[in-house]
CSV table of C-alpha atoms in Angstrom, one decimal:
chain,number,residue,atom,x,y,z
A,1,MET,CA,-34.5,4.3,-39.7
A,2,LYS,CA,-31.4,2.4,-40.7
A,3,ASP,CA,-29.3,5.4,-39.9
A,4,ASP,CA,-30.8,5.7,-36.5
A,5,THR,CA,-30.0,2.1,-35.7
A,6,ARG,CA,-26.4,2.6,-36.8
A,7,ALA,CA,-26.1,5.8,-34.8
A,8,LEU,CA,-27.5,4.0,-31.7
A,9,ALA,CA,-25.0,1.1,-32.2
A,10,TRP,CA,-22.1,3.6,-32.4
A,11,TYR,CA,-23.3,5.4,-29.4
A,12,ARG,CA,-23.5,2.2,-27.3
A,13,ARG,CA,-20.0,1.2,-28.4
A,14,GLY,CA,-18.7,4.6,-27.4
A,15,VAL,CA,-20.3,4.3,-24.0
A,16,VAL,CA,-18.9,0.8,-23.4
A,17,THR,CA,-15.5,1.9,-24.5
A,18,VAL,CA,-15.5,4.9,-22.2
A,19,GLY,CA,-16.6,2.7,-19.3
A,20,VAL,CA,-13.9,0.1,-19.9
A,21,VAL,CA,-11.2,2.8,-20.2
A,22,THR,CA,-12.4,4.4,-17.0
A,23,LEU,CA,-12.2,1.1,-15.2
A,24,LEU,CA,-8.7,0.4,-16.5
A,25,ILE,CA,-7.4,3.8,-15.4
A,26,ALA,CA,-8.9,3.3,-11.9
A,27,ALA,CA,-7.4,-0.2,-11.6
A,28,HIS,CA,-4.0,1.1,-12.7
A,29,ALA,CA,-4.2,4.0,-10.2
A,30,LEU,CA,-5.0,1.6,-7.4
A,31,ALA,CA,-2.2,-0.8,-8.4
A,32,ALA,CA,0.3,2.0,-8.8
A,33,THR,CA,-0.2,3.2,-5.2
A,34,PRO,CA,2.0,1.1,-2.9
A,35,PRO,CA,0.8,0.6,0.6
A,36,THR,CA,2.3,3.1,3.1
A,37,ILE,CA,2.4,2.8,6.9
A,38,GLY,CA,2.8,6.1,8.6
A,39,ILE,CA,4.6,6.5,11.9
A,40,LYS,CA,3.0,9.4,13.9
A,41,GLU,CA,2.5,10.2,17.5
A,42,PHE,CA,4.5,7.0,18.5
A,43,LYS,CA,2.1,4.7,16.6
A,44,TYR,CA,2.1,2.8,13.3
A,45,GLY,CA,-0.9,3.6,11.1
A,46,PRO,CA,-2.5,1.5,10.1
A,47,SER,CA,-1.3,-0.8,12.8
A,48,MET,CA,-2.5,-3.9,10.9
A,49,LEU,CA,-2.3,-4.3,7.1
A,50,THR,CA,-2.9,-7.2,4.7
A,51,VAL,CA,-1.2,-7.3,1.3
A,52,PRO,CA,-0.7,-9.9,-1.4
A,53,VAL,CA,2.7,-11.6,-1.8
A,54,GLY,CA,5.1,-9.5,-3.9
A,55,THR,CA,3.9,-6.2,-2.4
A,56,THR,CA,6.4,-3.5,-1.6
A,57,VAL,CA,5.4,-1.7,1.7
A,58,THR,CA,6.8,1.7,2.7
A,59,TRP,CA,7.0,3.0,6.3
A,60,VAL,CA,7.3,6.8,6.7
A,61,ASN,CA,8.3,8.4,10.0
A,62,HIS,CA,6.3,11.6,10.5
A,63,ASP,CA,7.5,12.1,14.1
A,64,GLU,CA,10.3,14.3,15.2
A,65,GLU,CA,11.6,11.4,17.3
A,66,PRO,CA,13.6,8.6,15.6
A,67,HIS,CA,11.9,5.2,15.2
A,68,THR,CA,12.7,1.8,13.7
A,69,VAL,CA,10.7,-0.9,11.9
A,70,THR,CA,12.0,-4.1,13.4
A,71,SER,CA,10.6,-7.6,12.9
A,72,GLY,CA,10.1,-9.7,16.0
A,73,THR,CA,11.7,-12.7,14.2
A,74,GLY,CA,14.7,-10.8,12.7
A,75,ALA,CA,13.3,-11.0,9.2
A,76,PHE,CA,13.8,-7.3,8.7
A,77,SER,CA,15.0,-4.2,10.5
A,78,SER,CA,15.3,-0.6,9.5
A,79,ALA,CA,18.0,1.8,10.7
A,80,GLY,CA,16.7,4.6,12.9
A,81,LEU,CA,14.3,6.7,10.9
A,82,VAL,CA,14.2,10.4,11.6
A,83,ASN,CA,11.5,12.8,10.4
A,84,ASP,CA,10.3,12.0,6.9
A,85,ASP,CA,12.7,9.1,6.5
A,86,THR,CA,11.4,5.9,4.8
A,87,PHE,CA,11.9,2.2,5.1
A,88,VAL,CA,10.9,0.1,2.1
A,89,ARG,CA,10.6,-3.7,1.9
A,90,THR,CA,9.1,-6.1,-0.6
A,91,PHE,CA,7.4,-9.2,0.9
A,92,THR,CA,8.0,-12.3,-1.2
A,93,LYS,CA,6.8,-14.9,1.3
A,94,PRO,CA,3.3,-15.3,2.8
A,95,GLY,CA,3.0,-15.0,6.6
A,96,THR,CA,2.2,-12.8,9.5
A,97,TYR,CA,5.0,-10.3,10.3
A,98,GLN,CA,4.9,-8.7,13.8
A,99,TYR,CA,7.1,-5.6,14.0
A,100,PHE,CA,7.9,-3.0,16.6
A,101,CYS,CA,10.1,0.1,17.2
A,102,ALA,CA,13.4,-1.0,18.8
A,103,ILE,CA,13.7,2.5,20.4
A,104,HIS,CA,10.1,2.5,21.7
A,105,PRO,CA,9.1,-1.2,22.1
A,106,TYR,CA,5.5,-0.4,23.0
A,107,MET,CA,5.0,0.7,19.4
A,108,LYS,CA,3.8,-2.4,17.5
A,109,GLY,CA,2.3,-3.4,14.2
A,110,THR,CA,1.3,-6.4,12.1
A,111,LEU,CA,1.6,-7.1,8.4
A,112,VAL,CA,-0.2,-10.1,6.9
A,113,VAL,CA,1.1,-11.2,3.6
A,114,LYS,CA,-1.2,-13.6,1.6
């Protein structure tokens, strides 16, 4: 009977350990994936994104046409991005950042940094 109790205790510890390790791996995978905003068919997607302060955001142009990522306040601006080019920026201050494509001004997006 005593051996059964010990075996059950070891089994429970093993189950808890596996569960904790699984959660840590999942959390690391989520934290390791930086937010990406795609540019496709003359649209930013997602067009609105909320991220915590200190987050690095990547924009990727998937169109054949060049596009920019330009802040309405002048806080940031990319060069012209051709197909598969990226623009990367780390946001260290909270706020709402409206941006657009300087080549196609009807293309607009919003980034909220909290």
